[in-house]
Short mmCIF file of C-alpha atoms in Angstrom, two decimals:
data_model
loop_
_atom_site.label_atom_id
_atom_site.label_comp_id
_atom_site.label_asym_id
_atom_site.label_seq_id
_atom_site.Cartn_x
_atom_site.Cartn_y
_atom_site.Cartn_z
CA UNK A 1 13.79 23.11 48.57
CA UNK A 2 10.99 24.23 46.23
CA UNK A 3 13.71 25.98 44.04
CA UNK A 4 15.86 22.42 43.80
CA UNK A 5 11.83 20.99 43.12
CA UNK A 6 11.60 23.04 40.03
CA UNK A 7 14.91 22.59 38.63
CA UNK A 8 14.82 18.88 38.60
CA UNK A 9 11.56 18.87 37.31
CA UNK A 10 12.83 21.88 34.60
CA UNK A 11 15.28 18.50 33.98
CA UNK A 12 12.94 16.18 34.15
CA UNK A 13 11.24 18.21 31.18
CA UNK A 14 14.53 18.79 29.08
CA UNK A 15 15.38 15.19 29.22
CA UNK A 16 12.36 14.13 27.72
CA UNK A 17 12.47 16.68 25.32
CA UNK A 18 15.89 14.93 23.91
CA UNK A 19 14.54 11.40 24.45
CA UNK A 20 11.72 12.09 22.49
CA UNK A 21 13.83 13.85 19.62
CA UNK A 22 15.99 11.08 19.51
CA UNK A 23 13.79 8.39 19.24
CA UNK A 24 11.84 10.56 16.67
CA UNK A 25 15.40 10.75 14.69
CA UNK A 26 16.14 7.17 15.28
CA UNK A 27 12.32 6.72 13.79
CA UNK A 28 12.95 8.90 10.60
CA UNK A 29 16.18 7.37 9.81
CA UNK A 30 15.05 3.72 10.05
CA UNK A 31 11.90 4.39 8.08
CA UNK A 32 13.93 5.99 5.20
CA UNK A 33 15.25 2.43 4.72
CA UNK A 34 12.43 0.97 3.72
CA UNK A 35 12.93 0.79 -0.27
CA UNK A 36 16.86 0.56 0.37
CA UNK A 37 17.03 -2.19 -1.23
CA UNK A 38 14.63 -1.85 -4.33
CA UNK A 39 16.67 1.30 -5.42
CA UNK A 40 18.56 -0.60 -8.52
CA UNK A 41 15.27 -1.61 -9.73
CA UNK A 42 14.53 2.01 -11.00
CA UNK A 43 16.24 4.27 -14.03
CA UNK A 44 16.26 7.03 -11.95
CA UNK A 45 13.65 7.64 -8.46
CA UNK A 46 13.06 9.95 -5.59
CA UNK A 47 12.44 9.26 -2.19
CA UNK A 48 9.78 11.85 -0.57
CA UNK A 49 9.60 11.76 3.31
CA UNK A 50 7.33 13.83 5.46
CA UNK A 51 8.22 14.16 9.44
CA UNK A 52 8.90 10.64 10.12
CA UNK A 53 6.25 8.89 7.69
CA UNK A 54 7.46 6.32 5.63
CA UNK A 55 8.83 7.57 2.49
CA UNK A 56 6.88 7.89 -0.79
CA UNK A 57 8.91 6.39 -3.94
CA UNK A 58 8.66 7.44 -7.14
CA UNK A 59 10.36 6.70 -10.51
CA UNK A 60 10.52 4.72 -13.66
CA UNK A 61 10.77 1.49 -14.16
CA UNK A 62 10.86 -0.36 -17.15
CA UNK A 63 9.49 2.81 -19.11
CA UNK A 64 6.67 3.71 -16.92
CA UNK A 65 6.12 6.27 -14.41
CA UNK A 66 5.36 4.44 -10.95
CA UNK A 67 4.49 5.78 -7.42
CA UNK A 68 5.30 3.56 -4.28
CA UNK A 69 3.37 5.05 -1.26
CA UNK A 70 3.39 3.10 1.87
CA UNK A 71 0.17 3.68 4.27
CA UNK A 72 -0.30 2.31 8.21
CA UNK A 73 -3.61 1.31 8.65
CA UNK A 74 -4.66 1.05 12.37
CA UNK A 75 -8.70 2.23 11.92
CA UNK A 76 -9.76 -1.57 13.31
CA UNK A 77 -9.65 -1.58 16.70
CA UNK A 78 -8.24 -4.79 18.36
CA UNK A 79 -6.98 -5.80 15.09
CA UNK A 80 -3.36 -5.53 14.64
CA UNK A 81 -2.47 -2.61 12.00
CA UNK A 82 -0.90 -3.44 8.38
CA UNK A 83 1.58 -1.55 6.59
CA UNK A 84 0.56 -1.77 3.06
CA UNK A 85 2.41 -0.20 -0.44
CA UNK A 86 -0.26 1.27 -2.67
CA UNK A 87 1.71 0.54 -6.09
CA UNK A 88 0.75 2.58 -9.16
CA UNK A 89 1.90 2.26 -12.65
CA UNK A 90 1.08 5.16 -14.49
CA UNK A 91 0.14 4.91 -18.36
CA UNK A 92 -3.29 5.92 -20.04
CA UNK A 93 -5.65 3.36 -21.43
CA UNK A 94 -8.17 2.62 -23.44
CA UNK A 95 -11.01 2.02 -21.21
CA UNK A 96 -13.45 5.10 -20.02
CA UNK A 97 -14.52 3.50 -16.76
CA UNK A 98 -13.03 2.41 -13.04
CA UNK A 99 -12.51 -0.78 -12.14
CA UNK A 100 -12.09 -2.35 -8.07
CA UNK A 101 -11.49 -5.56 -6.86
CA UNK A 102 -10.93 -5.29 -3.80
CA UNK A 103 -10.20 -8.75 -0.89
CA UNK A 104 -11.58 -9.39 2.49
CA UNK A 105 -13.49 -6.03 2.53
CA UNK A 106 -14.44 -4.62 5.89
CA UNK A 107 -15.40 -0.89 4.83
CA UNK A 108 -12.67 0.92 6.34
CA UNK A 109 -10.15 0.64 3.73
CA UNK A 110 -9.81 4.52 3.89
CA UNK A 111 -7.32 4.20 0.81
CA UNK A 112 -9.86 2.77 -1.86
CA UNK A 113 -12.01 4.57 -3.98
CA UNK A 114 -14.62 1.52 -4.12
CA UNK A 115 -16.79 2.97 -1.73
CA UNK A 116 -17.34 5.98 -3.92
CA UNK A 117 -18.23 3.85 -6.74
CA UNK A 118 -21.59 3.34 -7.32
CA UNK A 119 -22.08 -0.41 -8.85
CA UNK A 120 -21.58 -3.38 -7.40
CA UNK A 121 -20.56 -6.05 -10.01
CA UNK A 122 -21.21 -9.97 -9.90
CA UNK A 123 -18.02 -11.29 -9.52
CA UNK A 124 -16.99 -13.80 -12.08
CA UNK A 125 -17.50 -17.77 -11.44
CA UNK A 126 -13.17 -18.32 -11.24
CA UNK A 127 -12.59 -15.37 -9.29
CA UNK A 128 -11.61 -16.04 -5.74
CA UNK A 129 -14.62 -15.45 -3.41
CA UNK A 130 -13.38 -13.61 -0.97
CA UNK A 131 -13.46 -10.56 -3.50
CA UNK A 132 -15.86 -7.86 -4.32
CA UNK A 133 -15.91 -5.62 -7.52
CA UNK A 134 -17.18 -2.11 -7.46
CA UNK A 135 -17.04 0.06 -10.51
CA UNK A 136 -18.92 3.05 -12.47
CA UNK A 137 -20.23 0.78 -15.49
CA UNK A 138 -21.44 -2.59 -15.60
CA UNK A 139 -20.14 -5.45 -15.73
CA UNK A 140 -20.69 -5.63 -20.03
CA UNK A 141 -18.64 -2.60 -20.16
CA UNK A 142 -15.82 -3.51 -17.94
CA UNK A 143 -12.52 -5.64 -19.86
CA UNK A 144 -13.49 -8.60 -17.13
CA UNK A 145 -12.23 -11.34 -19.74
CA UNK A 146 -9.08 -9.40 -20.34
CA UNK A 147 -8.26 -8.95 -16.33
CA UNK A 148 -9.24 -12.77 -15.36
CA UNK A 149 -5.38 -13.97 -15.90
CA UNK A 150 -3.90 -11.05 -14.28
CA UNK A 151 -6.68 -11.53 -11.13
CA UNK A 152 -5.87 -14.98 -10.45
CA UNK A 153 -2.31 -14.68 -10.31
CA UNK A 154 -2.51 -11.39 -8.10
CA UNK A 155 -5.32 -12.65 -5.70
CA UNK A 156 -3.37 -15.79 -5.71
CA UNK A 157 -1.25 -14.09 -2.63
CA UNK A 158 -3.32 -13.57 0.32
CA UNK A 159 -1.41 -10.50 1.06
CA UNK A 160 -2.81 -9.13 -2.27
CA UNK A 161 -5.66 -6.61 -0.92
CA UNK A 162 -6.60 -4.32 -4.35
CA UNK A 163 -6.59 -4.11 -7.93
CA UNK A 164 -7.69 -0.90 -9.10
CA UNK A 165 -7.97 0.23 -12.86
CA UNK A 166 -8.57 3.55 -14.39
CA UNK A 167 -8.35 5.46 -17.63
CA UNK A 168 -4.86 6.79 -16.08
CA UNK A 169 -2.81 3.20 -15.28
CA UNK A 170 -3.02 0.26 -12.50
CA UNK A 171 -2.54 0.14 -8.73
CA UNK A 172 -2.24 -3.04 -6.82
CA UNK A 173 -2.33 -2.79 -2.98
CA UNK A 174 -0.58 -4.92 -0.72
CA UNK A 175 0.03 -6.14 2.60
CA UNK A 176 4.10 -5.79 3.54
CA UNK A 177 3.94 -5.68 6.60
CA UNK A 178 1.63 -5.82 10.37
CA UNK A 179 2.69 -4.23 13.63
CA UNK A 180 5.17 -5.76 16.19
CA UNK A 181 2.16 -7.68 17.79
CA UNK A 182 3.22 -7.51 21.54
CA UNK A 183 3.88 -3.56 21.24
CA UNK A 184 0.51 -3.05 19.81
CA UNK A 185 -1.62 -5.19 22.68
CA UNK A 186 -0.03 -3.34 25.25
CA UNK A 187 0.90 0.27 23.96
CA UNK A 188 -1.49 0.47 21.25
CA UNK A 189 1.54 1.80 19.21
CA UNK A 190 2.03 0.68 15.37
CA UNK A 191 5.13 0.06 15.27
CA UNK A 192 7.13 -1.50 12.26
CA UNK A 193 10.51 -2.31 13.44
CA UNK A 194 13.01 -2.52 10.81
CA UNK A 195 10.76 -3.08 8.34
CA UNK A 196 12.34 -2.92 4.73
CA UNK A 197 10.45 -4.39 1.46
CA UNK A 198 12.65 -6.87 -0.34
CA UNK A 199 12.81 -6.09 -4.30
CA UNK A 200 11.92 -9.62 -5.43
CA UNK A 201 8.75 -8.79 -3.45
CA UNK A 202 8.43 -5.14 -5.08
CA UNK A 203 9.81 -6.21 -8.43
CA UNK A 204 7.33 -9.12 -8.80
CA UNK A 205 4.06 -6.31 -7.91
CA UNK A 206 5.34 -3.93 -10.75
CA UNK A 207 5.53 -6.27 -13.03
CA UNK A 208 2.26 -7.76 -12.52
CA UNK A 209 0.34 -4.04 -12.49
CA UNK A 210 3.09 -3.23 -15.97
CA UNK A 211 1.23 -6.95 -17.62
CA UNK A 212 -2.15 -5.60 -16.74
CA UNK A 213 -1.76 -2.36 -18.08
CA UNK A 214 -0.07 -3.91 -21.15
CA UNK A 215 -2.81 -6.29 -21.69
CA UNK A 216 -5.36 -3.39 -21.76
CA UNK A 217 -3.19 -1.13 -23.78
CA UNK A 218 -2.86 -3.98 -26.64
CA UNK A 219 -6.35 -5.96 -26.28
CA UNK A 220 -4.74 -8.52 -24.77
CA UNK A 221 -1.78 -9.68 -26.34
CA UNK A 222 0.13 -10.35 -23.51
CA UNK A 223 -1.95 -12.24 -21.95
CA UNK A 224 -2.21 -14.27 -25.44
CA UNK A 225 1.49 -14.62 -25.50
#
């Protein structure tokens, strides 16, 4: 009797063990899809997956180096977790400082710089006010006039969460996704079923970070256009 005890419990243990590979598998392989359909939007890209993380794109588009990195972000308890896309278009500009504007800030957004930024900047009269601005300069040395077009049409989408400018290009951060609601109340378990980013939805992001870092690059002829 205590020999047939262990075995089925030596069963019990295997069977797990394959139930929790498979759904692990099953995991990996539906994450993977995420950017499956933004693929034609890029010259060339590469998909990047670690364990069963999202996967990290990266590639060209229209001429300019861009990285796609999705991030979960569960730090607020009893709040349901998002799955944002940090999007950055690379290209170096003519400005020497950093720029944040970031929405609805709570001080946990673990993936912004604009708590390590030491000014807090008055944010202009148009801007929406559920915004803050955090930079290294003030506000007479930031390209303010230059960004306002490009901040009302981003912040214009409540889903829109960042705008970050540096030296080295543009990131915009925003909301794609939140949690299976039910799941999380009663597992506590992000889970993103199926989720997949539409590329009208990534498509219209690039281009918005590509017209603010061509707007900076030329003084602001695109935005004159």
């Amino acid at each position: 009797m205590h020999l047939a005890g262990i075995a089925l419990a030596a069963l019990f243990a295997v069977t797990l063990g394959l139930v929790y590979r498979h759904d692990r598998s099953v995991m990996k392989a539906q994450r993977l899809k995420l950017f499956e359909a933004c693929l034609a939007l890029f010259d060339h890209h590469r998909l990047t997956q670690d364990a069963v993380d999202f996967p990290v794109l990266t590639g060209c588009y229209g001429g300019y180096d861009v990285r796609v990195e999705p991030v979960v972000d569960q730090v607020v308890f009893r709040k349901i977790p998002s799955l944002w896309l940090l999007v950055t278009v690379r290209r170096e500009l003519p400005m020497d400082g950093t720029f944040d504007l970031l929405a609805r800030t709570q001080n946990v957004e673990f993936y912004s710089p604009a708590s390590s930024l030491p000014m807090r900047v008055a944010i202009p009269d148009a801007w929406p006010r559920h915004t803050s601005i955090k930079a290294d300069r003030p506000a007479a040395e930031l390209p303010l006039g230059l960004l306002d077009p490009h901040v009302r049409t981003i912040f214009d989408d409540p889903r829109s969460k960042e705008l970050l400018v540096t030296r080295h290009g543009v990131r915009i951060v925003y909301q794609a996704h939140s949690a299976d609601r039910s799941e999380y109340l009663v597992l506590r378990s992000a889970a993103f079923r199926e989720a997949h980013v539409p590329a009208a939805l990534l498509k219209s992001i690039l281009d918005q970070a590509v017209a603010v870092c061509a707007d900076l690059a030329s003084g602001g002829t695109h935005a004159q256009a």
